[in-house]
Coordinates of C-alpha atoms in Angstrom, one line a residue:
X1 CA 14.3 20.5 -40.1
X2 CA 12.1 23.5 -39.2
X3 CA 10.7 23.9 -35.6
X4 CA 7.4 25.2 -35.0
X5 CA 5.5 24.1 -31.8
X6 CA 2.4 22.9 -33.5
X7 CA 3.1 21.8 -37.0
X8 CA 0.0 21.9 -39.4
X9 CA -2.6 19.6 -37.6
X10 CA 0.0 17.6 -35.8
X11 CA 2.4 18.7 -33.1
X12 CA 5.7 18.1 -31.1
X13 CA 6.0 17.5 -27.4
X14 CA 8.8 20.1 -27.2
X15 CA 9.2 23.2 -29.2
X16 CA 12.9 23.0 -29.0
X17 CA 14.3 20.5 -31.6
X18 CA 16.6 18.0 -30.3
X19 CA 20.4 19.0 -30.3
X20 CA 19.4 22.6 -31.4
X21 CA 21.4 24.3 -28.9
X22 CA 24.3 23.6 -26.5
X23 CA 22.5 24.0 -23.3
X24 CA 21.0 21.4 -21.0
X25 CA 17.6 22.7 -19.8
X26 CA 16.8 19.6 -17.6
X27 CA 18.4 16.5 -16.2
X28 CA 18.5 13.5 -18.6
X29 CA 17.8 15.8 -21.6
X30 CA 18.9 14.1 -24.8
X31 CA 22.3 15.5 -25.9
X32 CA 23.3 12.9 -28.3
X33 CA 22.8 9.8 -30.3
X34 CA 25.2 7.0 -30.6
X35 CA 24.2 4.4 -33.4
X36 CA 25.7 0.8 -33.8
X37 CA 24.7 -2.4 -35.5
X38 CA 24.1 -4.1 -32.2
X39 CA 22.8 -3.0 -28.7
X40 CA 26.1 -3.9 -27.0
X41 CA 28.2 -2.1 -29.2
X42 CA 25.9 1.1 -28.8
X43 CA 25.8 0.8 -25.1
X44 CA 29.7 0.5 -25.0
X45 CA 30.2 3.3 -27.3
X46 CA 27.9 5.6 -25.3
X47 CA 29.7 4.9 -22.2
X48 CA 32.9 6.2 -24.1
X49 CA 31.5 9.6 -24.8
X50 CA 32.8 12.2 -22.4
X51 CA 31.0 15.6 -22.0
X52 CA 32.2 18.8 -20.5
X53 CA 29.6 21.1 -18.8
X54 CA 29.8 24.6 -17.1
X55 CA 27.4 23.6 -14.2
X56 CA 24.5 25.6 -12.6
X57 CA 22.3 24.6 -9.6
X58 CA 18.9 23.4 -11.2
X59 CA 15.9 25.0 -10.1
X60 CA 13.2 22.1 -9.3
X61 CA 11.2 23.4 -6.4
X62 CA 7.8 24.8 -7.7
X63 CA 7.6 27.2 -4.9
X64 CA 10.7 29.2 -6.0
X65 CA 9.5 29.5 -9.7
X66 CA 8.5 32.9 -11.3
X67 CA 5.0 32.5 -12.2
X68 CA 3.1 34.0 -15.2
X69 CA -0.4 33.9 -16.3
X70 CA -0.9 30.4 -18.1
X71 CA -1.6 30.8 -21.9
X72 CA -5.0 29.9 -23.4
X73 CA -5.8 26.2 -23.7
X74 CA -7.3 25.1 -26.8
X75 CA -8.4 28.7 -27.6
X76 CA -9.8 29.3 -24.2
X77 CA -8.4 31.8 -21.5
X78 CA -7.8 30.0 -18.3
X79 CA -8.6 33.2 -16.4
X80 CA -12.3 33.6 -15.9
X81 CA -14.5 35.6 -13.5
X82 CA -18.4 35.5 -13.3
X83 CA -20.6 37.6 -11.0
X84 CA -19.0 39.4 -7.9
X85 CA -16.9 37.2 -6.1
X86 CA -15.8 39.5 -3.4
X87 CA -19.6 40.5 -2.7
X88 CA -20.2 36.7 -2.6
X89 CA -17.9 36.1 0.1
X90 CA -18.9 38.9 2.3
X91 CA -22.5 37.8 2.3
X92 CA -21.9 34.3 3.0
X93 CA -22.4 32.6 6.4
X94 CA -19.7 29.8 6.2
X95 CA -16.5 30.6 4.5
X96 CA -13.3 28.6 4.0
X97 CA -10.0 28.6 2.2
X98 CA -7.8 25.6 1.8
X99 CA -4.5 24.9 -0.2
X100 CA -4.0 21.4 -1.8
X101 CA -0.6 20.2 -3.4
X102 CA -0.4 17.2 -5.9
X103 CA 3.0 15.6 -6.7
X104 CA 4.5 14.9 -10.0
X105 CA 3.1 11.6 -11.3
X106 CA 4.7 9.4 -14.3
X107 CA 2.7 7.8 -16.9
X108 CA 4.8 4.4 -16.5
X109 CA 3.5 2.4 -19.3
X110 CA 4.5 -1.2 -19.5
X111 CA 5.5 -0.6 -23.3
X112 CA 8.3 1.9 -23.2
X113 CA 8.6 4.6 -25.8
X114 CA 10.2 3.3 -28.9
X115 CA 10.5 4.5 -32.5
X116 CA 11.8 2.3 -35.7
X117 CA 12.4 4.7 -38.8
X118 CA 12.9 3.3 -42.1
X119 CA 13.6 5.4 -45.2
X120 CA 12.9 4.4 -48.8
X121 CA 15.5 6.7 -50.4
X122 CA 15.3 10.3 -49.0
X123 CA 11.8 11.0 -49.7
X124 CA 9.7 8.3 -48.3
X125 CA 9.6 7.6 -44.5
X126 CA 8.0 4.8 -42.6
X127 CA 7.6 5.2 -38.7
X128 CA 6.9 2.2 -36.5
X129 CA 6.0 4.2 -33.2
X130 CA 3.2 3.9 -30.5
X131 CA 1.0 6.9 -31.2
X132 CA -2.3 8.0 -29.9
X133 CA -2.8 10.1 -32.9
X134 CA -1.8 8.3 -36.1
X135 CA -2.5 11.1 -38.7
X136 CA -1.3 13.8 -36.4
X137 CA 2.0 12.0 -36.1
X138 CA 2.1 11.6 -39.8
X139 CA 1.6 15.4 -40.3
X140 CA 4.3 16.3 -37.9
X141 CA 7.1 13.8 -39.5
X142 CA 6.0 15.2 -42.8
X143 CA 6.5 18.7 -41.9
X144 CA 9.6 18.3 -39.8
X145 CA 11.3 16.6 -42.8
X146 CA 9.9 18.6 -45.8
X147 CA 7.7 15.6 -47.0
X148 CA 4.3 15.4 -48.5
X149 CA 2.1 13.6 -46.0
X150 CA 1.5 10.7 -48.4
X151 CA 5.1 10.0 -48.3
X152 CA 5.2 9.4 -44.7
X153 CA 3.6 6.2 -43.1
X154 CA 2.8 5.8 -39.4
X155 CA 2.3 2.0 -38.3
X156 CA 1.0 1.5 -34.7
X157 CA -1.7 -1.3 -34.5
X158 CA -1.4 -1.7 -30.8
X159 CA -0.2 0.5 -27.9
X160 CA 1.0 -1.0 -24.6
X161 CA -0.1 2.0 -22.3
X162 CA 0.0 5.7 -23.1
X163 CA -2.3 7.6 -20.9
X164 CA -1.5 10.9 -22.9
X165 CA 2.1 10.4 -23.3
X166 CA 2.1 9.2 -26.8
X167 CA 0.0 11.7 -28.5
X168 CA 2.8 13.6 -30.4
X169 CA 6.1 12.6 -31.2
X170 CA 9.1 13.1 -28.4
X171 CA 12.9 14.0 -29.4
X172 CA 14.0 10.5 -29.5
X173 CA 11.6 9.7 -32.3
X174 CA 12.7 12.8 -34.4
X175 CA 16.6 12.0 -33.7
X176 CA 15.6 8.4 -34.8
X177 CA 14.1 9.6 -38.1
X178 CA 16.7 12.2 -38.8
X179 CA 19.7 9.8 -38.3
X180 CA 18.0 7.0 -40.2
X181 CA 17.7 9.1 -43.2
X182 CA 21.3 10.1 -42.9
X183 CA 22.4 6.4 -42.7
X184 CA 19.8 5.1 -45.1
X185 CA 19.3 2.0 -42.9
X186 CA 16.4 1.1 -40.5
X187 CA 17.2 2.5 -37.0
X188 CA 15.4 1.6 -33.7
X189 CA 15.5 3.8 -30.5
X190 CA 14.1 2.7 -27.3
X191 CA 14.0 4.6 -24.2
X192 CA 15.2 3.1 -21.1
X193 CA 13.0 3.2 -17.8
X194 CA 15.3 5.9 -16.3
X195 CA 15.0 8.0 -19.6
X196 CA 11.3 7.8 -19.6
X197 CA 11.2 9.7 -16.2
X198 CA 12.4 12.9 -18.0
X199 CA 11.9 12.4 -21.7
X200 CA 8.4 11.3 -22.3
X201 CA 6.2 13.5 -20.2
X202 CA 4.7 13.3 -16.6
X203 CA 1.7 15.0 -14.7
X204 CA 3.0 18.4 -13.3
X205 CA 2.9 18.8 -9.7
X206 CA 0.4 21.4 -8.6
X207 CA -0.4 23.8 -5.8
X208 CA -4.1 24.8 -5.8
X209 CA -6.0 27.2 -3.4
X210 CA -9.7 26.8 -3.4
X211 CA -12.2 29.4 -1.6
X212 CA -15.7 28.6 -1.0
X213 CA -18.5 30.7 0.5
X214 CA -21.9 29.3 1.5
X215 CA -25.2 30.0 3.1
X216 CA -25.9 28.1 6.5
X217 CA -28.1 25.6 4.6
X218 CA -25.2 24.8 2.1
X219 CA -26.0 26.9 -1.0
X220 CA -22.9 27.9 -2.6
X221 CA -22.5 31.8 -3.0
X222 CA -18.9 31.9 -4.4
X223 CA -16.1 29.7 -5.5
X224 CA -12.5 30.7 -6.4
X225 CA -10.0 28.2 -7.8
X226 CA -6.4 29.5 -8.0
X227 CA -3.8 26.9 -9.6
X228 CA -0.2 27.0 -9.8
X229 CA 1.7 24.4 -12.0
X230 CA 5.1 24.0 -13.7
X231 CA 6.6 23.6 -17.2
X232 CA 9.8 23.0 -18.7
X233 CA 12.3 25.6 -20.2
X234 CA 11.7 24.2 -23.6
X235 CA 8.0 24.1 -23.9
X236 CA 4.8 25.7 -22.3
X237 CA 2.5 22.9 -20.8
X238 CA -0.3 23.9 -18.4
X239 CA -2.0 21.5 -16.3
X240 CA -5.6 23.1 -17.0
X241 CA -7.2 22.4 -13.4
X242 CA -9.6 25.1 -13.3
X243 CA -11.5 24.2 -16.6
X244 CA -13.6 21.5 -14.8
X245 CA -14.7 24.0 -12.0
X246 CA -17.8 25.7 -13.7
X247 CA -19.5 22.5 -14.6
X248 CA -19.6 20.8 -11.2
X249 CA -21.7 23.1 -8.9
X250 CA -23.9 26.0 -9.3
X251 CA -22.8 29.5 -7.6
X252 CA -23.6 33.1 -8.8
X253 CA -20.0 34.0 -8.3
X254 CA -17.0 32.3 -9.7
X255 CA -13.4 33.3 -10.4
X256 CA -10.7 31.1 -12.0
X257 CA -6.9 31.9 -12.4
X258 CA -4.2 29.6 -13.4
X259 CA -0.5 30.5 -13.3
X260 CA 2.5 28.6 -14.6
X261 CA 6.4 28.7 -13.8
X262 CA 9.3 27.1 -16.1
X263 CA 11.6 25.2 -14.0
X264 CA 14.4 22.6 -14.9
X265 CA 12.3 19.4 -15.5
X266 CA 11.2 17.6 -18.6
X267 CA 8.3 18.7 -20.4
X268 CA 4.9 17.9 -18.9
X269 CA 2.1 16.5 -20.8
X270 CA -1.1 15.2 -21.1
X271 CA -1.9 12.3 -18.4
X272 CA -5.3 10.5 -18.1
X273 CA -7.6 13.3 -17.3
X274 CA -5.2 16.4 -17.6
X275 CA -6.3 19.2 -15.4
X276 CA -9.7 17.4 -14.6
X277 CA -7.8 14.7 -12.4
X278 CA -5.8 17.1 -9.9
X279 CA -8.7 20.1 -10.2
X280 CA -11.5 17.6 -9.1
X281 CA -9.3 16.3 -6.3
X282 CA -8.9 19.7 -4.8
X283 CA -12.6 20.9 -5.5
X284 CA -14.1 17.5 -4.2
X285 CA -11.8 17.7 -1.0
X286 CA -12.7 21.3 -0.5
X287 CA -16.6 20.2 -0.8
X288 CA -16.0 17.6 1.8
X289 CA -14.5 20.1 4.2
X290 CA -17.4 22.7 3.5
X291 CA -19.9 19.7 4.2
X292 CA -18.0 19.0 7.6
X293 CA -18.0 22.6 8.6
X294 CA -21.8 22.9 7.9
X295 CA -22.6 19.5 9.2
X296 CA -24.3 18.6 5.9
X297 CA -24.1 15.2 4.4
X298 CA -21.6 15.3 1.5
X299 CA -23.8 13.6 -1.0
X300 CA -26.8 16.1 -0.1
X301 CA -24.4 19.0 -0.3
X302 CA -23.3 18.0 -3.9
X303 CA -27.2 17.3 -4.8
X304 CA -28.2 20.6 -3.3
X305 CA -25.5 22.6 -5.6
X306 CA -25.8 20.6 -8.7
X307 CA -25.8 22.8 -11.8
X308 CA -28.0 22.3 -14.8
X309 CA -25.7 24.4 -17.2
X310 CA -22.0 24.8 -17.9
X311 CA -21.4 28.2 -16.0
X312 CA -18.8 29.4 -18.4
X313 CA -20.4 28.2 -21.8
X314 CA -23.9 29.2 -20.3
X315 CA -25.4 26.1 -22.2
X316 CA -27.6 23.5 -20.8
X317 CA -26.0 20.0 -20.1
X318 CA -27.2 17.2 -22.5
X319 CA -28.4 13.9 -20.8
X320 CA -27.0 14.6 -17.5
X321 CA -27.5 12.0 -14.8
X322 CA -25.1 13.2 -12.1
X323 CA -27.8 13.1 -9.3
X324 CA -28.5 9.5 -10.3
X325 CA -24.8 8.4 -10.0
X326 CA -24.8 10.0 -6.5
X327 CA -27.9 8.6 -5.4
X328 CA -27.5 5.1 -6.7
X329 CA -23.9 5.0 -5.5
X330 CA -24.9 6.1 -1.9
X331 CA -27.6 3.2 -2.2
X332 CA -25.2 0.8 -3.3
X333 CA -22.6 1.7 -0.8
X334 CA -25.0 2.0 2.2
X335 CA -23.9 5.6 2.8
X336 CA -26.9 6.1 5.1
X337 CA -25.3 4.2 7.5
X338 CA -22.0 6.3 7.4
X339 CA -20.3 7.0 10.7
X340 CA -21.0 10.6 11.8
X341 CA -18.0 11.2 13.9
X342 CA -14.3 10.5 13.2
X343 CA -12.6 7.5 14.7
X344 CA -16.2 6.0 15.5
X345 CA -16.0 3.0 13.2
X346 CA -13.6 0.0 13.8
X347 CA -13.4 -3.4 12.4
X348 CA -10.8 -6.0 13.7
X349 CA -8.7 -3.6 15.7
X350 CA -8.6 -1.1 12.8
X351 CA -10.0 2.1 12.0
X352 CA -12.5 2.3 9.3
X353 CA -13.1 5.3 7.1
X354 CA -15.5 6.2 4.5
X355 CA -15.4 8.7 1.6
X356 CA -16.9 9.6 -1.5
X357 CA -16.5 12.2 -4.7
X358 CA -18.1 13.4 -7.9
X359 CA -16.4 12.8 -11.2
X360 CA -16.7 14.4 -14.5
X361 CA -15.0 15.0 -18.0
X362 CA -15.8 16.8 -21.1
X363 CA -17.8 15.0 -23.7
X364 CA -15.2 15.5 -26.5
X365 CA -15.3 14.5 -30.2
X366 CA -13.5 14.9 -33.4
X367 CA -14.0 14.3 -37.0
X368 CA -13.1 10.6 -37.9
X369 CA -13.5 8.2 -41.1
X370 CA -13.9 4.7 -41.7
X371 CA -13.9 2.3 -44.7
X372 CA -16.0 -0.9 -44.8
X373 CA -15.6 -3.7 -47.1
X374 CA -18.0 -6.7 -47.7
X375 CA -16.4 -9.7 -49.2
X376 CA -17.7 -12.9 -51.1
X377 CA -16.4 -15.2 -48.3
X378 CA -19.4 -13.6 -46.0
X379 CA -17.1 -11.5 -44.0
X380 CA -16.9 -7.6 -43.4
X381 CA -13.6 -5.6 -43.0
X382 CA -13.5 -2.3 -41.3
X383 CA -10.3 0.0 -41.7
X384 CA -9.4 3.0 -40.0
X385 CA -6.5 4.7 -38.6
X386 CA -7.7 4.8 -35.2
X387 CA -6.0 3.6 -32.0
X388 CA -6.4 0.6 -29.4
X389 CA -4.5 1.5 -26.3
X390 CA -5.7 -1.5 -24.7
X391 CA -9.2 -0.1 -24.1
X392 CA -11.2 -2.2 -26.5
X393 CA -11.3 -0.2 -29.7
X394 CA -11.1 -3.3 -31.7
X395 CA -13.9 -4.8 -30.0
X396 CA -16.2 -2.0 -30.1
X397 CA -15.7 -1.3 -33.8
X398 CA -16.2 -4.9 -34.6
X399 CA -19.5 -5.2 -32.5
X400 CA -20.8 -1.7 -33.9
X401 CA -20.3 -2.9 -37.5
X402 CA -21.7 -6.4 -36.8
X403 CA -24.8 -4.7 -35.3
X404 CA -25.5 -2.6 -38.2
X405 CA -24.8 -5.0 -41.0
X406 CA -26.7 -7.9 -39.2
X407 CA -23.6 -10.2 -38.9
X408 CA -22.3 -12.2 -35.8
X409 CA -19.2 -10.3 -34.5
X410 CA -17.0 -13.1 -35.6
X411 CA -17.6 -12.4 -39.3
X412 CA -16.0 -8.7 -38.9
X413 CA -12.3 -8.0 -39.2
X414 CA -11.0 -4.8 -38.0
X415 CA -7.7 -3.1 -39.1
X416 CA -6.7 -0.1 -37.2
X417 CA -3.3 2.0 -36.5
X418 CA -2.0 2.7 -40.0
X419 CA -1.8 6.0 -41.8
X420 CA -2.6 4.4 -45.1
X421 CA -6.3 3.9 -43.6
X422 CA -8.7 6.5 -43.5
X423 CA -8.3 9.0 -40.7
X424 CA -9.8 7.5 -37.3
X425 CA -9.2 10.3 -35.0
X426 CA -7.3 11.0 -31.8
X427 CA -7.2 8.5 -29.0
X428 CA -7.2 11.1 -26.2
X429 CA -9.5 13.1 -24.2
X430 CA -11.7 10.1 -23.8
X431 CA -12.8 10.8 -27.4
X432 CA -12.1 7.9 -29.8
X433 CA -15.5 6.0 -29.3
X434 CA -17.7 9.0 -29.6
X435 CA -15.6 10.3 -32.7
X436 CA -15.1 6.9 -34.6
X437 CA -18.5 5.0 -33.9
X438 CA -20.7 7.2 -35.7
X439 CA -18.3 7.0 -38.8
X440 CA -18.2 3.1 -38.6
X441 CA -22.2 3.3 -38.5
X442 CA -22.2 5.5 -41.4
X443 CA -19.8 3.4 -43.4
X444 CA -21.7 0.3 -42.8
X445 CA -25.1 2.0 -43.9
X446 CA -23.4 3.5 -46.9
X447 CA -21.9 0.1 -48.1
X448 CA -25.4 -1.4 -47.9
X449 CA -26.7 1.7 -49.8
X450 CA -24.0 1.3 -52.4
X451 CA -24.9 -2.5 -52.9
X452 CA -28.8 -1.5 -53.1
X453 CA -29.2 -4.1 -50.2
X454 CA -31.0 -4.3 -47.0
X455 CA -28.7 -6.8 -45.3
X456 CA -25.0 -7.9 -45.7
X457 CA -26.2 -11.4 -46.4
X458 CA -27.8 -10.0 -49.8
X459 CA -24.7 -8.4 -50.7
X460 CA -22.7 -11.5 -50.1
X461 CA -25.0 -13.5 -52.4
X462 CA -24.7 -10.9 -55.0
X463 CA -20.9 -10.9 -54.9
X464 CA -20.7 -14.8 -55.1
X465 CA -23.0 -14.5 -58.2
X466 CA -21.2 -11.7 -59.8
X467 CA -17.8 -12.6 -59.0
X468 CA -16.9 -9.3 -57.9
X469 CA -14.1 -8.9 -55.4
X470 CA -15.8 -6.5 -52.8
X471 CA -18.2 -3.7 -52.3
X472 CA -16.8 -0.9 -50.1
X473 CA -17.9 2.4 -48.9
X474 CA -16.0 5.1 -46.8
X475 CA -17.9 7.5 -44.5
X476 CA -17.0 10.2 -42.1
X477 CA -18.5 11.9 -39.0
X478 CA -17.7 15.1 -37.3
X479 CA -19.4 17.4 -34.7
X480 CA -21.9 19.8 -36.0
X481 CA -24.2 22.4 -34.5
X482 CA -24.9 20.5 -31.4
X483 CA -22.1 22.2 -29.4
X484 CA -23.9 25.5 -29.8
X485 CA -26.9 24.1 -28.1
X486 CA -25.9 21.8 -25.4
X487 CA -22.7 21.3 -23.0
X488 CA -21.6 17.7 -22.9
X489 CA -20.0 15.9 -19.9
X490 CA -19.7 12.3 -18.7
X491 CA -20.6 12.0 -14.9
X492 CA -19.9 9.7 -12.2
X493 CA -19.6 9.3 -8.3
X494 CA -17.1 7.2 -6.2
X495 CA -17.6 5.7 -2.9
X496 CA -14.8 3.9 -0.8
X497 CA -14.0 2.4 2.4
X498 CA -10.5 2.5 4.1
X499 CA -8.9 0.4 6.9
X500 CA -6.0 1.9 8.9
X501 CA -3.8 -0.3 11.3
X502 CA -2.4 2.5 13.4
X503 CA 0.2 0.0 15.0
X504 CA 2.0 -0.5 11.9
X505 CA 1.0 2.7 9.8
X506 CA -0.9 0.7 7.3
X507 CA -3.7 2.1 5.0
X508 CA -5.7 -0.2 3.0
X509 CA -8.7 0.4 0.6
X510 CA -11.2 -2.3 1.2
X511 CA -14.4 -1.5 -0.7
X512 CA -15.1 0.5 -3.7
X513 CA -18.4 1.4 -5.6
X514 CA -18.4 3.4 -8.8
X515 CA -21.5 4.6 -10.6
X516 CA -21.0 6.4 -14.1
X517 CA -23.1 8.1 -16.5
X518 CA -21.6 7.9 -19.8
X519 CA -24.3 7.7 -22.4
X520 CA -24.7 4.5 -24.2
X521 CA -22.7 1.6 -22.9
X522 CA -21.3 0.0 -26.1
X523 CA -19.4 -2.9 -24.5
X524 CA -20.1 -3.6 -20.8
X525 CA -16.8 -5.4 -20.0
X526 CA -14.4 -2.9 -21.6
X527 CA -16.2 0.0 -20.2
X528 CA -16.3 -1.3 -16.7
X529 CA -12.6 -2.2 -17.1
X530 CA -11.8 1.5 -18.2
X531 CA -13.7 2.5 -14.8
X532 CA -11.6 0.0 -12.8
X533 CA -8.3 1.0 -14.5
X534 CA -9.0 4.6 -13.5
X535 CA -9.9 3.7 -9.8
X536 CA -6.7 1.6 -9.6
X537 CA -4.7 4.6 -11.0
X538 CA -6.5 6.8 -8.5
X539 CA -5.5 4.5 -5.6
X540 CA -1.9 4.7 -6.8
X541 CA -1.9 8.3 -7.1
X542 CA -3.1 8.9 -3.5
X543 CA -1.2 6.1 -1.8
X544 CA 2.0 5.2 -3.7
X545 CA 2.9 7.2 -6.9
X546 CA 5.2 10.2 -6.4
X547 CA 8.2 11.5 -8.2
X548 CA 10.7 13.6 -6.3
X549 CA 13.7 15.5 -8.0
X550 CA 17.2 15.5 -6.4
X551 CA 17.5 19.3 -5.5
X552 CA 21.2 19.2 -6.3
X553 CA 21.5 17.7 -9.7
X554 CA 17.7 17.7 -10.7
X555 CA 17.4 14.0 -11.5
X556 CA 14.3 12.0 -10.5
X557 CA 14.9 9.9 -7.5
X558 CA 12.7 7.0 -9.2
X559 CA 13.9 5.4 -12.3
X560 CA 12.3 2.0 -12.8
X561 CA 9.2 -0.2 -11.7
X562 CA 11.1 -1.0 -8.5
X563 CA 11.4 2.5 -7.3
X564 CA 8.4 4.0 -8.7
X565 CA 5.5 2.5 -6.7
X566 CA 2.1 1.7 -8.0
X567 CA -0.8 -0.8 -7.0
X568 CA -0.6 -4.6 -7.6
X569 CA -3.4 -6.7 -7.4
X570 CA -3.0 -7.4 -3.5
X571 CA -3.4 -3.7 -2.9
X572 CA -7.1 -3.4 -4.9
X573 CA -10.4 -4.4 -3.5
X574 CA -13.3 -5.4 -5.5
X575 CA -14.5 -2.7 -7.6
X576 CA -18.1 -2.5 -8.1
X577 CA -19.1 -0.6 -11.4
X578 CA -22.6 0.4 -12.6
X579 CA -23.9 2.6 -15.3
X580 CA -26.8 4.9 -15.1
X581 CA -28.7 7.3 -17.6
X582 CA -29.7 7.1 -21.4
X583 CA -27.9 7.2 -24.6
X584 CA -26.8 11.0 -25.3
X585 CA -28.2 11.3 -28.8
X586 CA -27.7 14.9 -28.7
X587 CA -24.0 14.2 -28.8
X588 CA -23.7 11.9 -31.6
X589 CA -26.0 9.2 -33.5
X590 CA -24.3 6.3 -31.4
X591 CA -25.5 8.1 -28.2
X592 CA -21.9 7.4 -26.4
X593 CA -19.5 9.7 -24.6
X594 CA -16.2 8.9 -23.1
X595 CA -15.8 6.8 -20.0
X596 CA -15.2 8.9 -16.8
X597 CA -12.2 7.8 -15.0
X598 CA -11.3 11.0 -13.3
X599 CA -10.9 11.8 -9.8
X600 CA -11.0 8.3 -8.4
X601 CA -8.1 9.3 -6.2
X602 CA -10.1 11.5 -4.1
X603 CA -9.3 10.3 -0.6
X604 CA -8.9 6.9 -2.1
X605 CA -12.8 7.3 -1.9
X606 CA -14.8 4.0 -1.9
X607 CA -16.8 0.9 -1.1
X608 CA -18.0 -1.9 -2.9
X609 CA -19.9 -5.2 -2.3
X610 CA -18.0 -8.0 0.0
X611 CA -15.3 -9.6 -1.8
X612 CA -15.8 -12.9 -4.0
X613 CA -12.6 -14.5 -5.0
X614 CA -9.3 -12.8 -4.8
X615 CA -8.8 -9.0 -4.6
X616 CA -8.6 -7.6 -8.0
X617 CA -10.9 -10.4 -9.3
X618 CA -12.5 -8.5 -12.3
X619 CA -15.4 -11.1 -12.9
X620 CA -18.5 -9.0 -13.7
X621 CA -21.4 -10.9 -12.1
X622 CA -22.3 -7.7 -10.1
X623 CA -22.1 -5.2 -13.1
X624 CA -25.3 -3.7 -13.5
X625 CA -27.0 -1.0 -15.7
X626 CA -29.6 1.5 -14.7
X627 CA -31.7 4.1 -16.2
X628 CA -34.1 6.5 -14.8
X629 CA -37.9 6.2 -15.0
X630 CA -40.3 9.1 -15.1
X631 CA -40.7 8.9 -11.4
X632 CA -37.1 9.5 -10.7
X633 CA -36.6 5.9 -9.5
X634 CA -34.3 3.2 -10.9
X635 CA -35.0 0.5 -13.1
X636 CA -32.5 -2.4 -14.1
X637 CA -31.9 -2.6 -17.9
X638 CA -29.1 -5.2 -18.0
X639 CA -27.6 -7.2 -15.1
X640 CA -24.7 -9.5 -16.5
X641 CA -24.2 -12.7 -14.5
X642 CA -22.1 -14.5 -17.0
X643 CA -19.2 -12.5 -18.2

């Protein structure tokens, strides 16, 4: 097997191939694979293996690492400077410098990382593996084992949670395929929960220093964002926190720097909002502190400094409704009644605190393809090698095809997650919907054109009369020149309320409102569920989730769902979600962008409506959608009372 880091248009999570040297680079690193015909025998045999080590104390403290300038991310340098930061700081009335730290966070999907490999001879391989990028995974295994891509099949119709950890193959999958070829028998390898804490990625801890300078009335003069994160000895992965800074708030002077240090940990990887999540938390926290220092309302400070262009790309934003998110969220939350002094609001003997934060994430899109078949039985069949991680891809593909073809959604069947199907793109970076739906729309239009019909019903009638088995068409969609004209982002605002019982040291999030601008909302229920999921993950990140390493042996001190804490339904209030803005037709023909889920952890920020039902009840009688009218007000365009 060859060992390049990025293989063709696929990739590996670690540049070092498994078992390729005699060094242990981090705790729980895979050093061998025991194979047996039953699980009990394999486990017993593994316990009989004795390993001799020459030991060294691991380096697991980020502050003691040797930092180097972070490499480019997606071809873009992470170090950036615009204007004269020093002069801007010197001329400002208000200045502040603050350092924020975030802890290591685990993906903790309910479905573990697992691989089944089956060879047909020595030149054809089938892999059953949860993958966020079916075709990228196919290309990776093909290049690793020296096979043509068409001789490798990846099957992954469902994923039980991924959050970025299942984009590329990990060492256990590579080993599984290699040993299965040697044995010429199907082989299954499943990581334990303990192994997943080190062998399937995590979000790197970060140390971020923010320096802000502003005039007395709150206009930003300078922004500096300096970030340190860590990676493993066998791979360079950077948590790119500074990428989001130029899009949030306007300033004539900006300076960004990102450094990374290798320490003895498993390789970090993408995690739901990689970089944007901790980066926004630091920036939004600093904006709150600046608002306090200047005695300016935090919402007003953000509105005052809203930027109309991406300050690094020097392009205007397309279909931006960040100010509407802030204003409507403040209205729904009752922000005008916020307490102006600390410890000034109490309820039932508990301290009550309110907070808010802005949110954004890049509008990303890749090439994608889909095939549509119309059958004599009056049904349509959509086929694409896309993914559903529980976010509703099956649903939105079916509803989109039904709309274009003029069918009821019950008459549309969707098959996804198989590399035998057309390339459906990558389920990561909140880009699956924006990438895939234009291809589905085009394929539906093309199949009608192929059949020389205006509706699917005409095609069905012709098929029944002619005796043909089907009419089908395949279409693709990809980004064009729009990225040279516009910068694309999704936007949002979160508002929250927390209660603190000082006597027992208990903090609870009691209310939450989220307002999002994501372009066209394809499916109200699944989009709102995405936002709620991001909020819940943010609450967990802020209050519960933290993975420490034993400084003596380097092992994570958490190893299962009992020791790694995250929210249960009883920890979560009712989360009210609203959407504002118009379809972003500059971005793609469907007008959709990714659902913003980021920075929900900021100060566990939020407030919602009074509870109805149990905490965590996800009924949607208050899910609302708004767009702006020409006078700048809000007009409801849908209120779902019956979902």
